[in-house]
XYZ file of C-alpha atoms in Angstrom:
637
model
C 34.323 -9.481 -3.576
C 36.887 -6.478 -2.963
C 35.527 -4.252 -5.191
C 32.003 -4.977 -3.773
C 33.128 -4.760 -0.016
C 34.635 -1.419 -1.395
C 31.713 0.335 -3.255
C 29.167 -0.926 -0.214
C 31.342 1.361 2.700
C 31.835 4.114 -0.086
C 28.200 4.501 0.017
C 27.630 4.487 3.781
C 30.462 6.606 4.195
C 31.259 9.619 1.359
C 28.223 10.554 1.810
C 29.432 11.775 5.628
C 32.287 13.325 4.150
C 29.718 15.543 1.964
C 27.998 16.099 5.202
C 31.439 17.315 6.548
C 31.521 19.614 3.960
C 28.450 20.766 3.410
C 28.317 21.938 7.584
C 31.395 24.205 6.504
C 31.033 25.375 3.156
C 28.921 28.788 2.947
C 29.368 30.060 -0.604
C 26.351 29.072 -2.708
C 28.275 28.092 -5.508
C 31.017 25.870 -4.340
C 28.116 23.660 -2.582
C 26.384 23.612 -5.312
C 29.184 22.326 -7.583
C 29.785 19.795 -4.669
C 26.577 18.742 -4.511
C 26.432 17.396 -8.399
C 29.565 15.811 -7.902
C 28.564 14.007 -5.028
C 25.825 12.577 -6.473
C 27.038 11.897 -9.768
C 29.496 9.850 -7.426
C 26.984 8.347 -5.105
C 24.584 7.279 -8.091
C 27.471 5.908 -10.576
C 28.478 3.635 -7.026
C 24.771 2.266 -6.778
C 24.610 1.276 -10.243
C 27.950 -0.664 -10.558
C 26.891 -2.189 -7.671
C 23.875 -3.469 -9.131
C 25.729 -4.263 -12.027
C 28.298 -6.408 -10.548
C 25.756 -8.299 -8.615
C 22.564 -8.382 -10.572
C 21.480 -11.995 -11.424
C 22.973 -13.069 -7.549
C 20.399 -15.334 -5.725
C 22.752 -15.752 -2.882
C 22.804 -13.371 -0.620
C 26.857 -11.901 0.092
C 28.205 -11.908 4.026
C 30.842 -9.551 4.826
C 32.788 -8.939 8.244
C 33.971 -6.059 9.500
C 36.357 -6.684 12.027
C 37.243 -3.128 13.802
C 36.382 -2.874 17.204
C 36.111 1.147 17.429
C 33.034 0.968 15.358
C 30.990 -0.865 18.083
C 32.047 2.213 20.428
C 31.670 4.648 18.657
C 28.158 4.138 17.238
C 27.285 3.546 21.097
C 29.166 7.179 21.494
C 27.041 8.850 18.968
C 23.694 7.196 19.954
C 24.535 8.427 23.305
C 25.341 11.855 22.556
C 22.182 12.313 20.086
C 19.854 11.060 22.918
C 21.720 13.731 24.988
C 20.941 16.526 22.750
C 17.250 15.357 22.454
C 17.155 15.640 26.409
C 18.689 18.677 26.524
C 16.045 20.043 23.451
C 13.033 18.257 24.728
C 13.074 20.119 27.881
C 14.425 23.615 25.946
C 10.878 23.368 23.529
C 9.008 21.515 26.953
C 8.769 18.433 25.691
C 9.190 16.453 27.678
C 7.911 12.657 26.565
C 10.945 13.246 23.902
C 13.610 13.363 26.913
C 12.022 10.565 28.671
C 12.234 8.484 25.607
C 15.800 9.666 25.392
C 16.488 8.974 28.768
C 14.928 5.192 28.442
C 16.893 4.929 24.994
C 19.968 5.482 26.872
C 19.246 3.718 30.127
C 17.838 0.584 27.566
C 20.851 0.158 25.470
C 23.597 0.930 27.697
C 22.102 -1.524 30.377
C 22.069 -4.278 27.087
C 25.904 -3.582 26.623
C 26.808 -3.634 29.460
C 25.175 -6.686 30.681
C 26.813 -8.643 27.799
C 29.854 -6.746 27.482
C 32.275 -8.648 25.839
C 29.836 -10.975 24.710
C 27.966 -9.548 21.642
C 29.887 -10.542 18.446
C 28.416 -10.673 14.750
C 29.862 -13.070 12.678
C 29.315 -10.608 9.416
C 28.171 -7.197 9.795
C 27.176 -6.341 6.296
C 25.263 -8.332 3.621
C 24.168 -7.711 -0.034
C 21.258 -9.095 -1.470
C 18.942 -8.021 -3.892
C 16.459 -6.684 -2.298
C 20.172 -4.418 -0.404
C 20.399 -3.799 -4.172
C 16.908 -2.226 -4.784
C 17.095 0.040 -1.436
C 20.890 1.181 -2.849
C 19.348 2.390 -6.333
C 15.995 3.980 -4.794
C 18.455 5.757 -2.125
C 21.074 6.364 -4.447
C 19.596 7.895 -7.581
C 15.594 9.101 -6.475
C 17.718 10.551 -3.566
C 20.414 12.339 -5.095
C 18.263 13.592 -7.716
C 15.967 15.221 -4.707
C 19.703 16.428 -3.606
C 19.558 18.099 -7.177
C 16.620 19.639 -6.975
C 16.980 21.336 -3.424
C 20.096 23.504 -5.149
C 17.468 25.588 -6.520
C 14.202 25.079 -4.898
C 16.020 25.983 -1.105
C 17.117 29.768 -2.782
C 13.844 30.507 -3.462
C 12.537 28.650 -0.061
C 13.982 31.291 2.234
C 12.299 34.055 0.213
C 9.098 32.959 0.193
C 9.109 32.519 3.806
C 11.035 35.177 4.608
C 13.078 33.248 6.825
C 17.199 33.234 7.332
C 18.916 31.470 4.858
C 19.791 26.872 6.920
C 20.971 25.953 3.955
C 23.805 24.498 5.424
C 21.937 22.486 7.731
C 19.485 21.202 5.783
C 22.203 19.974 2.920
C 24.062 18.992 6.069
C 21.251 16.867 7.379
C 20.345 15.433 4.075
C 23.582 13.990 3.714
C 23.533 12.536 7.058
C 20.107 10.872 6.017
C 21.096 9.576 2.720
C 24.220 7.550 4.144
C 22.552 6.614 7.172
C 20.366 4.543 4.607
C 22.749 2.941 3.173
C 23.999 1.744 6.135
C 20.641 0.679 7.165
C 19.925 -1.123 4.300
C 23.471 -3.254 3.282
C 23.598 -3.642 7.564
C 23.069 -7.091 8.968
C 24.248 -6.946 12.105
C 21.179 -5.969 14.102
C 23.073 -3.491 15.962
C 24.390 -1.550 13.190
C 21.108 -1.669 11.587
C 19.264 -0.291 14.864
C 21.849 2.905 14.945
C 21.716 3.798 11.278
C 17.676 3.224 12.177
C 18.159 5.792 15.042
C 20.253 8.074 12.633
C 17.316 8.387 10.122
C 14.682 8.972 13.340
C 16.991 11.856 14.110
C 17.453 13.128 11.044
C 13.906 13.539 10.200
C 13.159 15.255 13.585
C 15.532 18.233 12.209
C 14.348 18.114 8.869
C 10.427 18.738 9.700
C 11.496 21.026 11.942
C 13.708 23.008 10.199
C 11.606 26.261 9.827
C 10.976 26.229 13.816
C 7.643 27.579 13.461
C 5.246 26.414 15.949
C 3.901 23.889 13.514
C 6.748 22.553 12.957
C 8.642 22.376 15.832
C 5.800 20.467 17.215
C 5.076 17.835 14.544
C 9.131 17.412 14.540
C 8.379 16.077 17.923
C 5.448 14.077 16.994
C 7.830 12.199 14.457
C 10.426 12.081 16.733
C 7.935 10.134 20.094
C 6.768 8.369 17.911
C 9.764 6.769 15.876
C 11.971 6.676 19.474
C 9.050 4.557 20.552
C 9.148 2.606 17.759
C 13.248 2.101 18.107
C 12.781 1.203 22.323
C 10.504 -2.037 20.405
C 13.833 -2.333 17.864
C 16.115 -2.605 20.707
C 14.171 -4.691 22.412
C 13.678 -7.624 19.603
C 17.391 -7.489 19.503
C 17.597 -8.078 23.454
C 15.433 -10.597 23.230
C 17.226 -12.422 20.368
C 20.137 -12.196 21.680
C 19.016 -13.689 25.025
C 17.268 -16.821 24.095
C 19.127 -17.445 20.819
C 22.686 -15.753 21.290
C 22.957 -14.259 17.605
C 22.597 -11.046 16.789
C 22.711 -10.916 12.593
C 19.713 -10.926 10.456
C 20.295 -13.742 8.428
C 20.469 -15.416 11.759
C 17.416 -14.295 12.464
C 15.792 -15.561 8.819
C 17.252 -18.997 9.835
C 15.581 -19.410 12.837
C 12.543 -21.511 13.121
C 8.922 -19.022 12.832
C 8.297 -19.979 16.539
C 11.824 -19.170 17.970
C 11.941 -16.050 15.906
C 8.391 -14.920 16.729
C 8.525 -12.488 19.205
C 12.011 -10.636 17.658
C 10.114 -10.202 14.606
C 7.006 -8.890 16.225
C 9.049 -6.221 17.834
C 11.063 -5.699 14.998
C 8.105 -5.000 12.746
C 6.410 -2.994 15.106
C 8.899 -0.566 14.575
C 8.864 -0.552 11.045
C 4.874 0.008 11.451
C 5.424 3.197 12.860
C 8.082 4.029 10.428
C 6.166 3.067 7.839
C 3.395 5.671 9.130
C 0.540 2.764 9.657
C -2.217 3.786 11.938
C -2.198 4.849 14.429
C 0.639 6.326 13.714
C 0.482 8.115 10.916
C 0.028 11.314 11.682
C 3.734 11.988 12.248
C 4.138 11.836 8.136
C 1.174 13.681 8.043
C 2.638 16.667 10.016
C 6.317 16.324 8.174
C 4.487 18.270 5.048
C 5.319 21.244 6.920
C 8.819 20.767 5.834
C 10.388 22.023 2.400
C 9.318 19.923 -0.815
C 12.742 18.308 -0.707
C 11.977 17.033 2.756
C 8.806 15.331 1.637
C 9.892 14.106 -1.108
C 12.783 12.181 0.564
C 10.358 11.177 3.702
C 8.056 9.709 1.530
C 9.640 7.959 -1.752
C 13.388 7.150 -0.873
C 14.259 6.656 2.572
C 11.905 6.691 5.926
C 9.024 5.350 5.316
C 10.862 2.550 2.738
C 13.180 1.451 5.829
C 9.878 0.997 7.649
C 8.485 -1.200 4.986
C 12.028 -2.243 4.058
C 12.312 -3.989 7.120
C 8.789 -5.761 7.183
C 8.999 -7.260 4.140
C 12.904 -8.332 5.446
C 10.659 -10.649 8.162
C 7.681 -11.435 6.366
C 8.829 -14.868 5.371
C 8.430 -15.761 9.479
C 5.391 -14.188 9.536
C 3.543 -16.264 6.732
C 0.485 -18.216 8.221
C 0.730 -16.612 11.897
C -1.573 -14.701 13.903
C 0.793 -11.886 14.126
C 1.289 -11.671 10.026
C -2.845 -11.935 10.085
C -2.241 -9.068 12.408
C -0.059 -6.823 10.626
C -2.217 -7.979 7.168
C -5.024 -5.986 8.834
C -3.270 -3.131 9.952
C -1.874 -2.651 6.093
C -5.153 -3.407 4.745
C -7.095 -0.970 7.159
C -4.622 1.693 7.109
C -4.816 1.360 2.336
C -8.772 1.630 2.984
C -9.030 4.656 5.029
C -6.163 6.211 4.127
C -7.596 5.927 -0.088
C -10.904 7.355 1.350
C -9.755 10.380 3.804
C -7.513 11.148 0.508
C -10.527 12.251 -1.475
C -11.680 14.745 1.271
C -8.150 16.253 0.779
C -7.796 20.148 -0.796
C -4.676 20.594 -0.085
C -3.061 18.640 -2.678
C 0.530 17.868 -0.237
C -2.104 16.090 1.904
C -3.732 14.259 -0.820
C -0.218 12.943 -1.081
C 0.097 12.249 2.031
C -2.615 10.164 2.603
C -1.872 8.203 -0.926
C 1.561 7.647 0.359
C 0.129 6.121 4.027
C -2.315 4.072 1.970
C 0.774 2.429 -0.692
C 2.611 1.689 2.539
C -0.347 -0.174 3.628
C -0.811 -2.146 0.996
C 2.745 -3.184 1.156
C 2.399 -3.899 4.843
C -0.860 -6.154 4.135
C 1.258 -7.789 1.476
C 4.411 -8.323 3.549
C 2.024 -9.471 6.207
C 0.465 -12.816 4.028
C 4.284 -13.686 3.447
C 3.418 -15.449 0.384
C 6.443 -15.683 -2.627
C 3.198 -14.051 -4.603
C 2.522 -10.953 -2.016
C 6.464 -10.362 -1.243
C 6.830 -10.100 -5.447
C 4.238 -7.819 -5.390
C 5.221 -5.759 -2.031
C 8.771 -4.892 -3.707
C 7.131 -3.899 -7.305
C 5.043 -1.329 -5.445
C 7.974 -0.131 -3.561
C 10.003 0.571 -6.232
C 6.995 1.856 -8.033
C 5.741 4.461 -5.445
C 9.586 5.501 -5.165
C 9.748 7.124 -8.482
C 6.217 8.172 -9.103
C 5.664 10.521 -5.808
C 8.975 11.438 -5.672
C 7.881 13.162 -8.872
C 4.857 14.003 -7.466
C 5.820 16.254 -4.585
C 9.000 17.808 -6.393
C 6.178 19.230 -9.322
C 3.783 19.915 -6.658
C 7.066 22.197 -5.051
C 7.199 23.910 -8.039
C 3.889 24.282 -8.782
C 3.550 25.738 -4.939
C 6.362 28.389 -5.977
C 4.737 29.634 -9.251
C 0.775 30.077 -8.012
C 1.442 30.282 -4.193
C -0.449 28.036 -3.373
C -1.574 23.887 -2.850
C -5.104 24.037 -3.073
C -6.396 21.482 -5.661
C -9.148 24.071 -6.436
C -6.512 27.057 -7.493
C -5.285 24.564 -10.213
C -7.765 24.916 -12.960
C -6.323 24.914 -16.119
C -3.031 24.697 -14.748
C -1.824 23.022 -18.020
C -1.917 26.538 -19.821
C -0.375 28.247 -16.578
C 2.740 25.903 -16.132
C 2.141 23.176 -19.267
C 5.805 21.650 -18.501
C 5.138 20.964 -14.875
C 1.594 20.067 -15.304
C 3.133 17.257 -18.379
C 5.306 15.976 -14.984
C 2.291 15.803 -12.706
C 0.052 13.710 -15.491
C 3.083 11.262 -15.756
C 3.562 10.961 -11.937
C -0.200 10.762 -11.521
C -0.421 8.093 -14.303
C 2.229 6.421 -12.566
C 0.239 6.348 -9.800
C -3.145 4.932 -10.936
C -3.450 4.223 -14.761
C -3.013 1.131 -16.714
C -0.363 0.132 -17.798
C 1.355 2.323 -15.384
C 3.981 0.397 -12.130
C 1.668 0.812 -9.784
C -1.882 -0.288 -11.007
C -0.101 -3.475 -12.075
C 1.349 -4.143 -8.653
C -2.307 -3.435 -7.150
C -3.712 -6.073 -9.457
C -0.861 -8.779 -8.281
C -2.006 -7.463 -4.762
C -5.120 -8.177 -5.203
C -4.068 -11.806 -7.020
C -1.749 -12.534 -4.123
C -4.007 -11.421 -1.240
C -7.602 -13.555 -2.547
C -5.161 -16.446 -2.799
C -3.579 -16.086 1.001
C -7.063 -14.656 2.365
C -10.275 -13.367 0.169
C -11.600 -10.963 2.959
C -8.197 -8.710 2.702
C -9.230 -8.454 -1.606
C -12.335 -6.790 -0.562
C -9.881 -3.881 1.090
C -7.792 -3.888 -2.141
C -10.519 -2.943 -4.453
C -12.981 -0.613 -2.217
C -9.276 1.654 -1.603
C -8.052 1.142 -4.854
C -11.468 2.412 -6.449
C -10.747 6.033 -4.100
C -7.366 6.332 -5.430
C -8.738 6.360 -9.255
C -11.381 8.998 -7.802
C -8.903 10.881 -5.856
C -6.299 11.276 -8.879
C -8.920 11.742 -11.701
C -10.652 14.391 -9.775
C -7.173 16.337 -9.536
C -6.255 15.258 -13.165
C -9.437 17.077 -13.836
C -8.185 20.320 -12.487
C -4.695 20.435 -14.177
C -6.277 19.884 -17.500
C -9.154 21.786 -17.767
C -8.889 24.827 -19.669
C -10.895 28.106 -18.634
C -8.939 30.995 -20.097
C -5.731 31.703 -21.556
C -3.366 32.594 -19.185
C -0.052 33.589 -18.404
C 2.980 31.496 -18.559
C 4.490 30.804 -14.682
C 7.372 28.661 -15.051
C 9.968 31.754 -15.591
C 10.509 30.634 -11.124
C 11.299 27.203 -12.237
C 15.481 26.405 -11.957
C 17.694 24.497 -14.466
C 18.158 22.070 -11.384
C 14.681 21.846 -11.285
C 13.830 20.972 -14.599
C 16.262 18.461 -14.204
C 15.185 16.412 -11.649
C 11.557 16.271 -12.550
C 12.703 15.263 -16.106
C 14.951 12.800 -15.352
C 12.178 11.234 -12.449
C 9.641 11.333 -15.624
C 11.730 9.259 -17.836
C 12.352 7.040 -14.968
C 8.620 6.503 -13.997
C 7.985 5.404 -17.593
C 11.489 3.337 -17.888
C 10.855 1.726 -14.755
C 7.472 0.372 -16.428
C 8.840 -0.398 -19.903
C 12.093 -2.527 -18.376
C 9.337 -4.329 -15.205
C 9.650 -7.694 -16.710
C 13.725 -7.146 -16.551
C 13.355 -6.108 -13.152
C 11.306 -9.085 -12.255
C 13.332 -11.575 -14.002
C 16.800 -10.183 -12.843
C 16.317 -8.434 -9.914
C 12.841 -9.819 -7.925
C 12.830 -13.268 -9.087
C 16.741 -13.861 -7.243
C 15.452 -12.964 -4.131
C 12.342 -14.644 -4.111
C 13.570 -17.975 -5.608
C 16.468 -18.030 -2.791
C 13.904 -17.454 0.011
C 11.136 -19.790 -1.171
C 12.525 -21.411 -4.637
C 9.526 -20.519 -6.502
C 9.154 -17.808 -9.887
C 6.819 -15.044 -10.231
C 6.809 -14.157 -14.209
C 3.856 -12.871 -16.113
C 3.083 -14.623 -19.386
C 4.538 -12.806 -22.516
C 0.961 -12.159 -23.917
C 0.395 -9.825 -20.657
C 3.813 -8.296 -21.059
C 3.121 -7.462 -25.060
C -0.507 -5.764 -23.759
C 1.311 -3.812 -21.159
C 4.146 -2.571 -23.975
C 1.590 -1.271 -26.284
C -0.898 0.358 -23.657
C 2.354 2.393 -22.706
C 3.192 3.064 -26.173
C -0.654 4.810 -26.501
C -0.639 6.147 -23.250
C 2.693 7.961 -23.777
C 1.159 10.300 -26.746
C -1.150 11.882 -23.846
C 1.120 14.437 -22.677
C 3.258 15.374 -25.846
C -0.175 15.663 -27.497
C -0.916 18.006 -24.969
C 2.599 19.974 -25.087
C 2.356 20.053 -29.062
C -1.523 21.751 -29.259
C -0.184 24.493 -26.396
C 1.592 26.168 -29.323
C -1.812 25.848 -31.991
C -4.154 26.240 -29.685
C -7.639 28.719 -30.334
C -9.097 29.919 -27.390
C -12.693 30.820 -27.840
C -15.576 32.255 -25.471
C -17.783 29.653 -23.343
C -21.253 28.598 -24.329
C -22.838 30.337 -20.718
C -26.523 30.388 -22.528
C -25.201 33.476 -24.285
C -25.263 35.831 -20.870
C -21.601 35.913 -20.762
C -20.382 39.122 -19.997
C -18.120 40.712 -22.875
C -18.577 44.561 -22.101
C -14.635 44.863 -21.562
C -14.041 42.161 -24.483
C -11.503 39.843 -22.819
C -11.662 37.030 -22.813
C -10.828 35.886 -19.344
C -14.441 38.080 -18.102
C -16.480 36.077 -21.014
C -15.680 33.368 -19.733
C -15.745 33.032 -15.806
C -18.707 35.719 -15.095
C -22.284 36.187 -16.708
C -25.406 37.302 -16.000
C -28.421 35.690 -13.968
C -31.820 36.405 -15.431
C -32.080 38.655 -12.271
C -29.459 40.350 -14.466
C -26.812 39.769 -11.476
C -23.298 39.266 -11.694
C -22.375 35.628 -11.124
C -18.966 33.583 -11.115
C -18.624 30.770 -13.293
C -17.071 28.156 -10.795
C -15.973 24.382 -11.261
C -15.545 22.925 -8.366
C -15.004 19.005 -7.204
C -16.866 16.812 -4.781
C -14.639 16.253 -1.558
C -17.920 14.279 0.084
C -16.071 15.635 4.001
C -19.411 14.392 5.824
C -18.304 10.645 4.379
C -14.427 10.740 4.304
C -13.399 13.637 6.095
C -10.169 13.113 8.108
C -11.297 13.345 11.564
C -14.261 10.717 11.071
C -12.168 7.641 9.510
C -8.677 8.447 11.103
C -10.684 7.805 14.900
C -11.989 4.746 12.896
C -8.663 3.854 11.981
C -6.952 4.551 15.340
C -9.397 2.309 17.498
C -8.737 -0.649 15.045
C -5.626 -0.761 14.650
C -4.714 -0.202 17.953
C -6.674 -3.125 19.145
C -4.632 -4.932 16.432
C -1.513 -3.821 17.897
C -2.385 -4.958 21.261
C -3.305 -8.029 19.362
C 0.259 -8.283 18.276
C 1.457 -7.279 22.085
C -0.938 -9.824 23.475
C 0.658 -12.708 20.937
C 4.313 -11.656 22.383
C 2.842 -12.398 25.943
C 1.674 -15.705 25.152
């Protein structure tokens, strides 16, 4: 129990003492050097902590008995909400320092009223779904950590900008441990400052280039996730009123109807978050941050404590109006979100908008409460983790060597940048195809959801048919070959290549070992909350094995004919034009019978009339705000 009370406050706190470091260190090399070691570190902690407690169906309590702590997380709250204050009215904006002000006003007034009063009876506790957050945060993060060594040089000369190194590695730090804290926390308190922490830390992060764009969709994130925490605070208050405890396994304990409204508000937060509509245009808006930034928003740390959190509560939520509720709101926010997707050029946007629509699918999921749908909501968690944090690293990279996102600049990118285009089919695959993580979570989705309600399956398949559109269409591009063309990837950094290797092998290893992480890992947790199994037969588990096994020979195939490969004129009805005899003019311009010069162009549907952004998101807005005034209206009652 030492050694596991040990390794859980190494995590929460060496990363601050990197953070320390990194906010003072300004030669390039020593952070970098500190940087590897810190995560070699960080990630060799998470997995002998899963180690020593994988197999554990009982959850383990720990206490923390130092009074400081209490003060001085009330000390730092206070003193961030002062510095939001101060910058809200510096950039005029000014809902940010009223939400500051409230935050401050809220919480104190909460303290102070029950001074003396509010005790947890063990502040930390380690379970395995703790154990899952500590590996995503652990290893997908530090590996982003990896990555940013060389993709942040090359940042600040593309844009021409000064050289925030410091306080981006400075911030990310802060984020990662803040994490950890959130997720091994269960005293409510705790959990709502490291909760706070993250909000903050994201609100410097997409803002970090303080362009105009960004400085305003930092905000956005910021209203929007302060909001979100004033809901937090105030499930806590209203625990700790009619109940008097203030721990989350406290909380579990409590009978559905005495833990309703706590829950409510608790999840409400984690819908924002999570980036459900109507709120998710704050995630949205953080793609104008660096790659690194995106990638950690959206695979390892905010958006999973959002859904982190829900699927913490769903087993109160099961069979209520308010889980019905929150079902909807996942289930809308997957459709829409699938279908604006395939309107989407820019391909960080695409991402986007696939991201939004996972997270609502494991909102819908958490929201039926079923052993089934929980099973399933933590497979596609760990599942979207590793596949789009590949995803938006190679789409960094990819950014860096053509200069630009737009699907339609990608054609035949395979030739251009084959190694980074071999990443992108493997996170894509990851994302959609058989027997890839997360089309096998959809299918238990869908399972899970006809059983618990039949009108949510009807969401799972329409949004899961966009997503295979959305990724094949983009699939389309990488492969397709034109012209030869000139290698790119000479911009591409040792640290780069290995991240985005090592998140390749993991997308496929997480596949290949799913039935270990369902046995040892999922199964624990789900048999201590309801004392059922969720196991698929070993026929299922033999098909999956050798669909991989096929599937896996796509991109070496590809890699190995690069090096053979013929390239010969297109068939263009024989009007190609060959006066200069290269190849490249042959085969993207020929003559009309007008004898005109045209452009040979491929191009992909995008259909904007039918899913363009600005039609569905109102559509999604007005419905699931109603269903959040739904969930308001249930707490009045």
């Amino acid at each position: 129990m030492q050694i596991v009370m040990f390794l859980m406050l190494f995590l929460i706190l060496f990363p601050l003492l990197i953070m320390l470091a990194m906010a003072v260190i300004n030669n390039q090399a020593l952070r970098s050097a500190i940087i590897k070691i810190s995560v070699f570190l960080i990630a060799a902690a998470s997995i002998w902590l899963f180690v020593l407690n994988i197999n554990n169906s009982e959850p383990l309590m720990f206490a923390v008995n130092i009074d400081f702590i209490n003060t001085l997380m009330t000390s730092i709250s206070v003193l961030i909400s002062i510095y939001i204050i101060y910058a809200g009215f510096r950039d005029k904006k000014y809902w940010a320092s009223v939400l500051a002000v409230l935050q401050i006003i809220s919480s104190l007034a909460f303290e102070l009223a029950y001074s003396g009063k509010i005790h947890s009876e063990y502040d930390l506790m380690l379970d395995n779904l703790s154990l899952i957050m500590v590996l995503l945060v652990g290893i997908i993060g530090g590996l982003i950590c990896i990555f940013a060594i060389g993709y942040m040089a090359k940042y600040h000369h593309h844009k021409l900008m000064k050289d925030k190194s410091k306080l981006f590695f400075t911030t990310v730090y802060a984020f990662i441990s803040a994490m950890f804290g959130l997720v091994l926390s269960n005293n409510l308190m705790w959990l709502l400052f490291f909760w706070e922490i993250t909000t903050f830390c994201s609100f410097v992060l997409i803002g970090y280039t303080r362009r105009e764009d960004s400085i305003r969709n930092s905000y956005r994130a910021l209203i929007m996730n302060m909001a979100g925490g004033l809901a937090f605070l105030a499930g806590i208050a209203w625990l700790f009123k009619t109940q008097g405890i203030i721990e989350l396994d406290k909380l579990m304990a409590l009978a559905p109807a005495a833990a309703m409204v706590p829950a409510i508000l608790i999840s409400l937060s984690g819908v924002v978050k999570s980036a459900q509509m109507p709120f998710s245009s704050w995630l949205l808006g953080a793609m104008v941050a660096p790659t690194p930034t995106s990638a950690l928003l959206h695979s390892s740390t905010m958006v999973k404590a959002g859904v982190y959190i829900i699927i913490r509560l769903s087993p109160l939520l099961k069979n209520t109006p308010a889980g019905f509720a929150l079902t909807l709101i996942g289930a809308i926010t997957f459709l829409l979100a699938s279908f604006i997707a395939i309107s989407m050029h820019n391909v960080k946007r695409l991402l986007a908008y696939s991201t939004i629509s996972t997270l609502g699918l494991i909102v819908a999921c958490a929201g039926v409460g079923t052993y089934q749908a929980i099973w399933t909501a933590i497979l596609l968690m760990i599942f979207h983790a590793v596949a789009k944090s590949l995803l938006f690293l190679s789409v960094g990279t990819v950014e860096h060597g053509i200069d630009s996102l737009n699907i339609e600049d990608m054609d035949g990118l395979i030739l251009r940048m084959p190694k980074v285009t071999v990443c992108l089919l493997i996170g894509i695959s990851g994302m959609f195809l058989a027997p890839f993580g997360m089309l096998i979570s959809k299918w238990a989705a869908l399972e899970a959801l006809i059983v618990a309600n039949p009108f949510i399956a009807f969401f799972v398949v329409f949004g899961s048919s966009a997503t295979l559109f959305f990724y094949t269409k983009w699939m389309g591009k990488l492969i397709m070959i034109i012209h030869p063309s000139e290698n790119q990837e000479k911009v591409v950094s040792s640290a780069e290549w290995f991240t985005m290797g090592t998140l390749s092998a993991l997308t496929v290893l997480v596949c290949i070992a799913f039935p270990s992480i369902s046995t040892h890992i999922i199964d624990p947790y789900i048999r201590h909350l309801y004392q059922q199994d969720v196991s698929m037969n070993t026929g299922n588990i033999v098909i999956m094995l050798i669909m991989m096994a096929l599937i896996l020979t796509l991109p070496f195939q590809i890699l190995l004919q690069h090096k053979d490969k013929k390239h010969v004129i297109a068939y263009l009805c024989g009007a190609n034009i060959t006066e200069n005899n290269l190849l490249y003019e042959a085969n993207t311009r020929f003559h009309t019978t007008k004898m005109d010069v045209e452009e040979l162009k491929l191009r992909n549907y995008y259909f904007e009339n039918y899913f363009g952004e600005d039609k569905l998101g109102k559509i999604g807005v007005v419905t699931t705000t109603l269903l959040i005034a739904v969930l308001f209206g249930i707490i009045l009652i």
